[in-house]
Short mmCIF file of C-alpha atoms and ligand atoms in Angstrom, two decimals:
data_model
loop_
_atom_site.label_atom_id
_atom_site.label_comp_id
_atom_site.label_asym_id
_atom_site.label_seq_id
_atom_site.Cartn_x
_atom_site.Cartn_y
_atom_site.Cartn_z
CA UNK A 1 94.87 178.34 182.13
CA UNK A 2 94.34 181.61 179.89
CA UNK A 3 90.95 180.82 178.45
CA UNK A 4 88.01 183.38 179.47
CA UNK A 5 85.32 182.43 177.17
CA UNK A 6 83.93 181.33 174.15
CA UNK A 7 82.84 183.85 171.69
CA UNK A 8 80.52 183.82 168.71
CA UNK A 9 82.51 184.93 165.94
CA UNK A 10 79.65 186.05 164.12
CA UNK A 11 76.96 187.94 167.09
CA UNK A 12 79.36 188.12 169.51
CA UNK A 13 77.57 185.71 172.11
CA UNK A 14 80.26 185.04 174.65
CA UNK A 15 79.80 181.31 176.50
CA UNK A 16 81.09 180.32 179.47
CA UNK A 17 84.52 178.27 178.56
CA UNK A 18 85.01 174.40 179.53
CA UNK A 19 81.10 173.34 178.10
CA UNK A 20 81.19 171.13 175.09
CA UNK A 21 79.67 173.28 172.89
CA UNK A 22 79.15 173.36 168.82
CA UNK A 23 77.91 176.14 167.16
CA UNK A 24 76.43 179.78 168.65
CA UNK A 25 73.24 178.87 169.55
CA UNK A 26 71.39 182.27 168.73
CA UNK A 27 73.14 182.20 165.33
CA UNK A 28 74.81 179.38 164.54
CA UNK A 29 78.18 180.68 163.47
CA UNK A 30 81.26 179.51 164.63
CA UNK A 31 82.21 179.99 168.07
CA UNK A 32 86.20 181.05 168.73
CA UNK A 33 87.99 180.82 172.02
CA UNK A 34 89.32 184.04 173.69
CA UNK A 35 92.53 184.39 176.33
CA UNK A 36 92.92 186.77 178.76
CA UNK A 37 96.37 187.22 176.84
CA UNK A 38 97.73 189.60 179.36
CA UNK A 39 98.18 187.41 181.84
CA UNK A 40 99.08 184.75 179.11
CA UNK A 41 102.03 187.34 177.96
CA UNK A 42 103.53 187.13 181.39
CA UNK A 43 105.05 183.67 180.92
CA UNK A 44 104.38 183.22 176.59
CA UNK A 45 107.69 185.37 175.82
CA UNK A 46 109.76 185.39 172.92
CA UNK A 47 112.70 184.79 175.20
CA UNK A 48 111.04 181.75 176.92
CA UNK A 49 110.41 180.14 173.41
CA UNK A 50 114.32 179.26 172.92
CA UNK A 51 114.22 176.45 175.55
CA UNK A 52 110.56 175.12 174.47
CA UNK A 53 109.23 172.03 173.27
CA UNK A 54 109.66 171.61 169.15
CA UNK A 55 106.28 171.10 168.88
CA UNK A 56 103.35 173.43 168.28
CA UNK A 57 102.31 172.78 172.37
CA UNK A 58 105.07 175.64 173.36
CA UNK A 59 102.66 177.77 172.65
CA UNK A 60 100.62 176.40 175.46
CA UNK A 61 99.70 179.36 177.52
CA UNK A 62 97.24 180.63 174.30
CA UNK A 63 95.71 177.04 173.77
CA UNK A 64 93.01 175.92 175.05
CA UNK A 65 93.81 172.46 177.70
CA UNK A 66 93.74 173.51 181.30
CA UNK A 67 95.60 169.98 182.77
CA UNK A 68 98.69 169.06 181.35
CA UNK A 69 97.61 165.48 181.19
CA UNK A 70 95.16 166.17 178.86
CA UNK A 71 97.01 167.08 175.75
CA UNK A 72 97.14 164.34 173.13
CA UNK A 73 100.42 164.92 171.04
CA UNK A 74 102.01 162.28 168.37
CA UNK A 75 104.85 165.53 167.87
CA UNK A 76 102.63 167.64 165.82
CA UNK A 77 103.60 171.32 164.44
CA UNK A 78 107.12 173.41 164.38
CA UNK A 79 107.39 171.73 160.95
CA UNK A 80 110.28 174.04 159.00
CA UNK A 81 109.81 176.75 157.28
CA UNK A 82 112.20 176.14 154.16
CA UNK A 83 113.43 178.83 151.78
CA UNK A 84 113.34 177.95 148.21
CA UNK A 85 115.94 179.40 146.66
CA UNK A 86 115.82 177.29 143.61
CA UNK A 87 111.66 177.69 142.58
CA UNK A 88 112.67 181.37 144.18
CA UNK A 89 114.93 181.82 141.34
CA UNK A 90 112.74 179.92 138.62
CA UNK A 91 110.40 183.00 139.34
CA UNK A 92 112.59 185.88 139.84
CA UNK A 93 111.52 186.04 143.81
CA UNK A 94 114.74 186.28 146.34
CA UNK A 95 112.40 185.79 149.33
CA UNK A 96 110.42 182.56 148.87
CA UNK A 97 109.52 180.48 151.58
CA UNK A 98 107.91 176.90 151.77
CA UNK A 99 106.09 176.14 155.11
CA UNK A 100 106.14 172.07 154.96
CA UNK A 101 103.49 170.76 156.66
CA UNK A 102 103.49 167.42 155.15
CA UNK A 103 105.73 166.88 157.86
CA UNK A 104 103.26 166.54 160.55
CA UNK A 105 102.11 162.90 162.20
CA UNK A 106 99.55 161.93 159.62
CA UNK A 107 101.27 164.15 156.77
CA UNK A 108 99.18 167.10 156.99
CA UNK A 109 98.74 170.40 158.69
CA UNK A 110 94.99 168.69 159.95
CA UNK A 111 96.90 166.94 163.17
CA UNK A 112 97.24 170.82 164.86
CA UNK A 113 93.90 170.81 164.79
CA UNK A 114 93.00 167.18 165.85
CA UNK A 115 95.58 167.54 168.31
CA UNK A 116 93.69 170.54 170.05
CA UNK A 117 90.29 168.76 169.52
CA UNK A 118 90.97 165.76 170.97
CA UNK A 119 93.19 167.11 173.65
CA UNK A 120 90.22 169.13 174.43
CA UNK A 121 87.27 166.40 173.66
CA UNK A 122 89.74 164.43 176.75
CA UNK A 123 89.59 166.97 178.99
CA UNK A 124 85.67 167.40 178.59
CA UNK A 125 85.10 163.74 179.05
CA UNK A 126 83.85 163.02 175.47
CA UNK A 127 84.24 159.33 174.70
CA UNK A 128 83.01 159.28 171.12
CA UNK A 129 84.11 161.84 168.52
CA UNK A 130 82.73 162.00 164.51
CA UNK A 131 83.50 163.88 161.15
CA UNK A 132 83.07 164.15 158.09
CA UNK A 133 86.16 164.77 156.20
CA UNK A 134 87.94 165.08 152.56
CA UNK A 135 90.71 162.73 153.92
CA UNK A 136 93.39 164.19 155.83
CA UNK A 137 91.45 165.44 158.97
CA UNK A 138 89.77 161.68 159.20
CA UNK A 139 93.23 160.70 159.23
CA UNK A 140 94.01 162.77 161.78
CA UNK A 141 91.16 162.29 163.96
CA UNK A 142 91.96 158.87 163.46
CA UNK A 143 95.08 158.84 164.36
CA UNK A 144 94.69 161.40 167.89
CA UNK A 145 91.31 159.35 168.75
CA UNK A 146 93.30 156.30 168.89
CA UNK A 147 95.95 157.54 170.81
CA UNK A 148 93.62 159.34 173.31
CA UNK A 149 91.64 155.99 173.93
CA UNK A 150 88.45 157.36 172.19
CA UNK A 151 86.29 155.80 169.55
CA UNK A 152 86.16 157.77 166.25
CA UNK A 153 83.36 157.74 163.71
CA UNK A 154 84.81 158.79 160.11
CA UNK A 155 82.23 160.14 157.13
CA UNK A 156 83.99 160.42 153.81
CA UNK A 157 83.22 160.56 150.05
CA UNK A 158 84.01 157.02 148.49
CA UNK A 159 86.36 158.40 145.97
CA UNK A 160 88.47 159.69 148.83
CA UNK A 161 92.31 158.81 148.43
CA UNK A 162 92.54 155.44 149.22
CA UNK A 163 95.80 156.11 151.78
CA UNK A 164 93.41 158.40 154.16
CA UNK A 165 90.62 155.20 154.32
CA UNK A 166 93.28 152.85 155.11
CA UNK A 167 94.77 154.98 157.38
CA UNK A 168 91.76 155.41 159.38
CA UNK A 169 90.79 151.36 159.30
CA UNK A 170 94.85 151.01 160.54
CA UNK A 171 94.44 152.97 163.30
CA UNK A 172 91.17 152.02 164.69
CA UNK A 173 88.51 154.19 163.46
CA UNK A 174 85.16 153.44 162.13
CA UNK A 175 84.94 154.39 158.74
CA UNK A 176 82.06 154.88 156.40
CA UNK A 177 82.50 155.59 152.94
CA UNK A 178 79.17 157.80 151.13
CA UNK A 179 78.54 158.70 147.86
CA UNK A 180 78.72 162.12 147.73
CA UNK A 181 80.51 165.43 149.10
CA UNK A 182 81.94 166.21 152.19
CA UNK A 183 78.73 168.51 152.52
CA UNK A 184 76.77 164.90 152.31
CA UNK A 185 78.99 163.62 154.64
CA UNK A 186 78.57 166.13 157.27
CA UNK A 187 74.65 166.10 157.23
CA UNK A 188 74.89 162.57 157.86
CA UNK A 189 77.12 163.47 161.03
CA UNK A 190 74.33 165.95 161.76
CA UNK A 191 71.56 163.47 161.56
CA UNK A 192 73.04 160.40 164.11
CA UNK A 193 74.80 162.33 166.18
CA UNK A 194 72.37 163.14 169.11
CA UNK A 195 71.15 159.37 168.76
CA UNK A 196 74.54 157.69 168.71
CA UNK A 197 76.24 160.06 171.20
CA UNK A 198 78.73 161.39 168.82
CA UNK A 199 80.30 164.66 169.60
CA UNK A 200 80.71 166.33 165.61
CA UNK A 201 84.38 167.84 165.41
CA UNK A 202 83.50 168.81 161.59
CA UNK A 203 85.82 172.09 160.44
CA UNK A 204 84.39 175.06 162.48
CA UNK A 205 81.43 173.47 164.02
CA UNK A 206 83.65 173.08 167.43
CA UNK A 207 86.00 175.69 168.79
CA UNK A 208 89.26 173.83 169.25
CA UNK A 209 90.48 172.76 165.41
CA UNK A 210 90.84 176.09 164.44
CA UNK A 211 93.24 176.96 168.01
CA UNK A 212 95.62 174.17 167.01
CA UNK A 213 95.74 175.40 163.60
CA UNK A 214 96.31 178.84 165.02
CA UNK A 215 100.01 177.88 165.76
CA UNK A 216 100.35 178.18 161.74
CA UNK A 217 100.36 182.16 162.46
CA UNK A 218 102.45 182.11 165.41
CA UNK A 219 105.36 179.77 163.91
CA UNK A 220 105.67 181.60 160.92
CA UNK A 221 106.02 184.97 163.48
CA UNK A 222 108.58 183.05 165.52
CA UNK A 223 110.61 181.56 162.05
CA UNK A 224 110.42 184.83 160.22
CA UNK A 225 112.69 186.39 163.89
CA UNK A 226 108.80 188.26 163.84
CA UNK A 227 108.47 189.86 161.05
CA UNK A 228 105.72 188.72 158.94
CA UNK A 229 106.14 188.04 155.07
CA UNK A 230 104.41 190.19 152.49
CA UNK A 231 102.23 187.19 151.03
CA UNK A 232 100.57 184.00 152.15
CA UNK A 233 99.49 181.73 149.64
CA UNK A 234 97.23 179.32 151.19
CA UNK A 235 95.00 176.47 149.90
CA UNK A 236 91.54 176.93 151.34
CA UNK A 237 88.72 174.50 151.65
CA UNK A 238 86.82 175.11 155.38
CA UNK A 239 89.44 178.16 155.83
CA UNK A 240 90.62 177.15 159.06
CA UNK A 241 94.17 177.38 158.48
CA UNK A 242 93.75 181.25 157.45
CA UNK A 243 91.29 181.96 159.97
CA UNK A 244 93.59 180.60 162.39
CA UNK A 245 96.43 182.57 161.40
CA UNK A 246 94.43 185.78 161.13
CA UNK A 247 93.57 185.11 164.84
CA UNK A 248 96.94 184.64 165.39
CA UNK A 249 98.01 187.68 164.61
CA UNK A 250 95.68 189.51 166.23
CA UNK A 251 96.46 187.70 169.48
CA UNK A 252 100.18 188.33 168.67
CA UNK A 253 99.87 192.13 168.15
CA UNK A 254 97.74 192.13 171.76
CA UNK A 255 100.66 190.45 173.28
CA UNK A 256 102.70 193.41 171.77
CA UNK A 257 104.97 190.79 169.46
CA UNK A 258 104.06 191.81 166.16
CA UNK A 259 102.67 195.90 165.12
CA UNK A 260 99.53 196.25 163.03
CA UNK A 261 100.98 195.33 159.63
CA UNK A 262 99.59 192.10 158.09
CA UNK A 263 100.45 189.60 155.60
CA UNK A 264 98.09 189.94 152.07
CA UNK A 265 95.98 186.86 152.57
CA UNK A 266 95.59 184.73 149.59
CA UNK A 267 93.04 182.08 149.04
CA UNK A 268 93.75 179.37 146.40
CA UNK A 269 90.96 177.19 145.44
CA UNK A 270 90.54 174.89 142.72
CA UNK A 271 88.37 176.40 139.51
CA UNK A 272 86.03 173.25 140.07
CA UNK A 273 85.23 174.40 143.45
CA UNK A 274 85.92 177.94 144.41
CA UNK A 275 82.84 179.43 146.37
CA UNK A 276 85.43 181.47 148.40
CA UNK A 277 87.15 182.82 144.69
CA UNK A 278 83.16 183.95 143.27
CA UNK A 279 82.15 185.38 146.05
CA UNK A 280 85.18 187.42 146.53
CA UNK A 281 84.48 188.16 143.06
CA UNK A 282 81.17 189.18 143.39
CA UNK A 283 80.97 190.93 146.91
CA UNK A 284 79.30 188.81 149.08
CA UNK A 285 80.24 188.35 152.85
CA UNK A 286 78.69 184.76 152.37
CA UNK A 287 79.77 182.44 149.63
CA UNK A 288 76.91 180.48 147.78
CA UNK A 289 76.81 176.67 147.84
CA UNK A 290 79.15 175.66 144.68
CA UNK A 291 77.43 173.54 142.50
CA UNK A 292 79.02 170.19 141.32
CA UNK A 293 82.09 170.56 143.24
CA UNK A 294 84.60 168.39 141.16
CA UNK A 295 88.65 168.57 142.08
CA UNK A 296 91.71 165.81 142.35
CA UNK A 297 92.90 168.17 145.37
CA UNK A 298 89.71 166.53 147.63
CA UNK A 299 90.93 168.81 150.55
CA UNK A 300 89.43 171.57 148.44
CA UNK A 301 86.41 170.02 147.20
CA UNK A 302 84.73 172.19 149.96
CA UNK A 303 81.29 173.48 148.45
CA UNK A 304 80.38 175.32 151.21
CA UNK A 305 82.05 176.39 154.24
CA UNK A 306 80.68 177.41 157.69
CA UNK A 307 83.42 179.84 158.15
CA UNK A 308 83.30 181.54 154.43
CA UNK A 309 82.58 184.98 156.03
CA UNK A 310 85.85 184.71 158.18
CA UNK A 311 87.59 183.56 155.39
CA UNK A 312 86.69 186.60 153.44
CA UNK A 313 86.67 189.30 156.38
CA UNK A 314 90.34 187.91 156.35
CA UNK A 315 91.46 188.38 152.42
CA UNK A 316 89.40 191.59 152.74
CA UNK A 317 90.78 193.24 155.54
CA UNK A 318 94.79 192.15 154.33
CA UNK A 319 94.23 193.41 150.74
CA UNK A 320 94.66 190.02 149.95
CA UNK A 321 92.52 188.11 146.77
CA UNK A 322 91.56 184.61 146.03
CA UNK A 323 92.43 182.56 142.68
CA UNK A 324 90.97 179.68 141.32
CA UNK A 325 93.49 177.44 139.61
CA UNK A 326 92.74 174.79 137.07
CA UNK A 327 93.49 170.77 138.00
CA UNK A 328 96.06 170.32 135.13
CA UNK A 329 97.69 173.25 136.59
CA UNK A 330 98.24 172.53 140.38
CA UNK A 331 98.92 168.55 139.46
CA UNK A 332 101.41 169.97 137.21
CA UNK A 333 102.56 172.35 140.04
CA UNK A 334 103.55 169.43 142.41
CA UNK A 335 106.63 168.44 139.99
CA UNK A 336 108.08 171.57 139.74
CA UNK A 337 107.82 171.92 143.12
CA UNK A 338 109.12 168.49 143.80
CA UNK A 339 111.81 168.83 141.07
CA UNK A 340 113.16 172.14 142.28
CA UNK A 341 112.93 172.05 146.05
CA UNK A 342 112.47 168.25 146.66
CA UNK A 343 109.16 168.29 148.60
CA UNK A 344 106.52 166.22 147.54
CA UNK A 345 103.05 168.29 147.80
CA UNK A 346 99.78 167.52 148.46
CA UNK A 347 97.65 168.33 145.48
CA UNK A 348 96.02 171.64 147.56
CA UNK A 349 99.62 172.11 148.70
CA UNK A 350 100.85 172.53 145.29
CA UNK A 351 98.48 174.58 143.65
CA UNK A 352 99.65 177.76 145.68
CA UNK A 353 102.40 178.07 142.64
CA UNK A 354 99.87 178.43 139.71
CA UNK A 355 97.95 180.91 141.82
CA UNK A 356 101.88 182.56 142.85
CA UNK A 357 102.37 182.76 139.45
CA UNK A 358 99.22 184.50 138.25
CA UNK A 359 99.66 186.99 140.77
CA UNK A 360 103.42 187.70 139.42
CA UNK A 361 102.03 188.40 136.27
CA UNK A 362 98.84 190.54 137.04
CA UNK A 363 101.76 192.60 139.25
CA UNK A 364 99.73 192.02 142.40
CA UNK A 365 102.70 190.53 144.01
CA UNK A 366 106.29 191.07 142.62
CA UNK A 367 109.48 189.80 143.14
CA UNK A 368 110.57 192.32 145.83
CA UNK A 369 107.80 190.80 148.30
CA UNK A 370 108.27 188.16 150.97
CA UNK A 371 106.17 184.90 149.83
CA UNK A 372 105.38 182.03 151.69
CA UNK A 373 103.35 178.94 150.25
CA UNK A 374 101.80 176.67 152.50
CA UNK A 375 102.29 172.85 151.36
CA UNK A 376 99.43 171.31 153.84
CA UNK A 377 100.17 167.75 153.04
CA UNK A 378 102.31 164.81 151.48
CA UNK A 379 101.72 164.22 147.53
CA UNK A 380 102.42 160.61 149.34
CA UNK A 381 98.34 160.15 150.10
CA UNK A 382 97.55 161.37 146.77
CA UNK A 383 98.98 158.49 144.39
CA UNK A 384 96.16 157.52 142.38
CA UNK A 385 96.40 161.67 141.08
CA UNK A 386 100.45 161.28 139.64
CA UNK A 387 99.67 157.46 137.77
CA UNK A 388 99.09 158.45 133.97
C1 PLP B 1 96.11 168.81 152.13
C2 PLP B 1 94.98 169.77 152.41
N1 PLP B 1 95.14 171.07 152.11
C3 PLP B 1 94.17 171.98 152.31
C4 PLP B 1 92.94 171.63 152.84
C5 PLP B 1 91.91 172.68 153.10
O1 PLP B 1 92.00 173.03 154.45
P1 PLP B 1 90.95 173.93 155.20
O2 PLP B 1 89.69 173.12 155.22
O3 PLP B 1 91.51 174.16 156.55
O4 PLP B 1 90.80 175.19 154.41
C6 PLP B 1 92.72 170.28 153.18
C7 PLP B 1 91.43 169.86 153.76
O5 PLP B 1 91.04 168.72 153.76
C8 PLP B 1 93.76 169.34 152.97
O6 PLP B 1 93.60 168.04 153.29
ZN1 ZN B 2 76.06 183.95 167.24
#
């Protein structure tokens, strides 16, 4: 297909594409996939979209599976872009926009990027695939793993949601539950690996996650008739939702889709875990561990993330900022948002209002701009956080 190389996104390394690889092994940064998007612009057109697959594959000439036969799909992506009129009003905001991503195979925006990774993992030959997760990528992994024929290894924290565990033990995975973080989780992954013959798919540490998640960026291009919005307000624990759309948009502007102007990239974390949010606030290109991560929304109990340079090159370069948002606040978020536009968020999902809304009143967004929240999962894995 269109892939060249692998790149480091941190020294610029380039690797030869088509080696299962992890991290950059002068640096080890994350390594990111590059097209030669020319030639990929020849047959990706907007024109060619109409008659294409609803699913986030018909974007296939800028992701990363060479054979057809190779890509692992349960329907994943193209979820709708919904424009809430009603929570629109509430806040004085004509242009609000919803992108629902609980409506992926697993519930959450984490099966683009399993579906890339394991398409991917197939196509390299890898028969045994771990992670460490908050929930919804195990489920996803899970889920993909299964349907790919390969075995899948699963490290969470033991006061994950109970619906991602059972999800993983109902489709097939091995699942072990650790006291701790995800951080703990993933050093664990880190330790067996090499013995057990586990290749790690943790957030970053491969190349392929963060090209299905990509699709995030090019959807919202395609939905919006290309024109992106003024604002995206996006829950961020490993970041590689907005690094992926960042990427996006760069590859879009090289395929002359989109011009140079960018969305203001905001990060929402929760205030007991918001490395991305302090060091933001305190100018670092590299976030500090957090200590004593503690959040309901476990997607964004995150204390440290490989890609928290990215993440903040990204709000950086956009003008965008990060907020931290309290847990009262973005549980309290998911019944507005439920009550007013009948979706049911995740947790991490929901707390993009509270953050909306602090931004409305600082003036750093108004009501003229173009706002999209991202809801990246169902409120329907996250009981145990709505029972009083
Ligand atoms: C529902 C949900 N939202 C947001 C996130 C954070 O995503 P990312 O790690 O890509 O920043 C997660 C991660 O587990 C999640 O499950
Ligand atoms: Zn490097």
């Amino acid at each position: 297909m269109n892939v060249t190389h692998l790149e480091c996104a941190a020294c610029g390394l380039e690797y030869e594409a088509r080696r299962l690889l992890n991290l950059c092994t002068k640096c080890g940064k994350p390594l990111l996939v590059r097209y030669d998007l020319a030639q990929a612009a020849r047959t990706l057109t907007k024109e060619s979209l109409g008659t294409r697959r609803a699913d986030l594959w018909r974007y296939r000439e800028v992701l990363p599976v060479d054979s057809d036969e190779n890509i692992v799909s349960l329907g994943e992506g193209w979820t709708p872009l919904l424009h809430a009129e009603r929570l629109g009003q509430q806040l004085g905001i004509r242009e609000l926009y919803i992108k629902d991503e609980s409506q992926n195979p697993t519930q959450s925006f984490k099966a683009r990027g399993m579906t890339a990774a394991v398409s991917m993992a197939k196509e390299l030959g890898v028969k045994k695939l771990a992670v460490p997760s908050a929930g919804n990528a195990a489920g996803a992994l899970a889920a993909y793993a299964a349907r790919a024929g390969i075995e899948a290894f699963i490290f969470m924290p033991k006061d994950t949601p109970r619906a991602n565990v059972i999800e993983c033990e109902q489709t097939g995975a091995h699942v072990t539950l650790m006291d701790g973080l995800i951080t703990d989780c993933g050093a664990e992954v880190a330790r067996r690996k090499d013995a057990e013959g586990w290749f790690d798919v943790s957030t970053l540490k491969e190349p392929y996650r963060v090209e299905g998640k990509k699709t995030l960026g090019y959807e919202l291009a395609e939905q919006l008739k290309w024109e992106l919005p003024d604002v995206i307000i996006y829950p961020t624990g490993g970041g590689t939702g907005l690094i992926g759309m960042w990427k996006a948009f760069a590859e879009m502007e090289q395929m002359g889709w989109i011009g140079p102007k960018r969305p203001r990239m905001v990060t929402v974390q929760a205030s007991g875990c918001a490395p991305i949010v302090r060091a933001l606030e305190e100018g670092k290109r590299f976030a500090d561990e957090f200590p004593n991560a503690a959040t309901a929304a476990s997607g964004l109990r995150v204390p440290r993330a490989i890609g928290d340079f990215l993440i903040l090159d990204a709000i950086r370069a956009s003008g965008g900022t990060a907020v931290a948002v309290s847990d009262d606040e973005l549980i309290k978020a998911t019944g507005v948002i439920g009550a007013a536009e009948g979706v049911f968020c995740a947790p991490e999902g929901a707390a993009c209002l509270p953050a909306l809304e602090r931004l409305l009143a600082e003036g750093s967004v108004t009501t003229d701009d173009r706002v999209v929240l991202f809801n990246t999962g169902s409120g329907v894995k996250y009981l145990e956080c709505f029972v009083t």
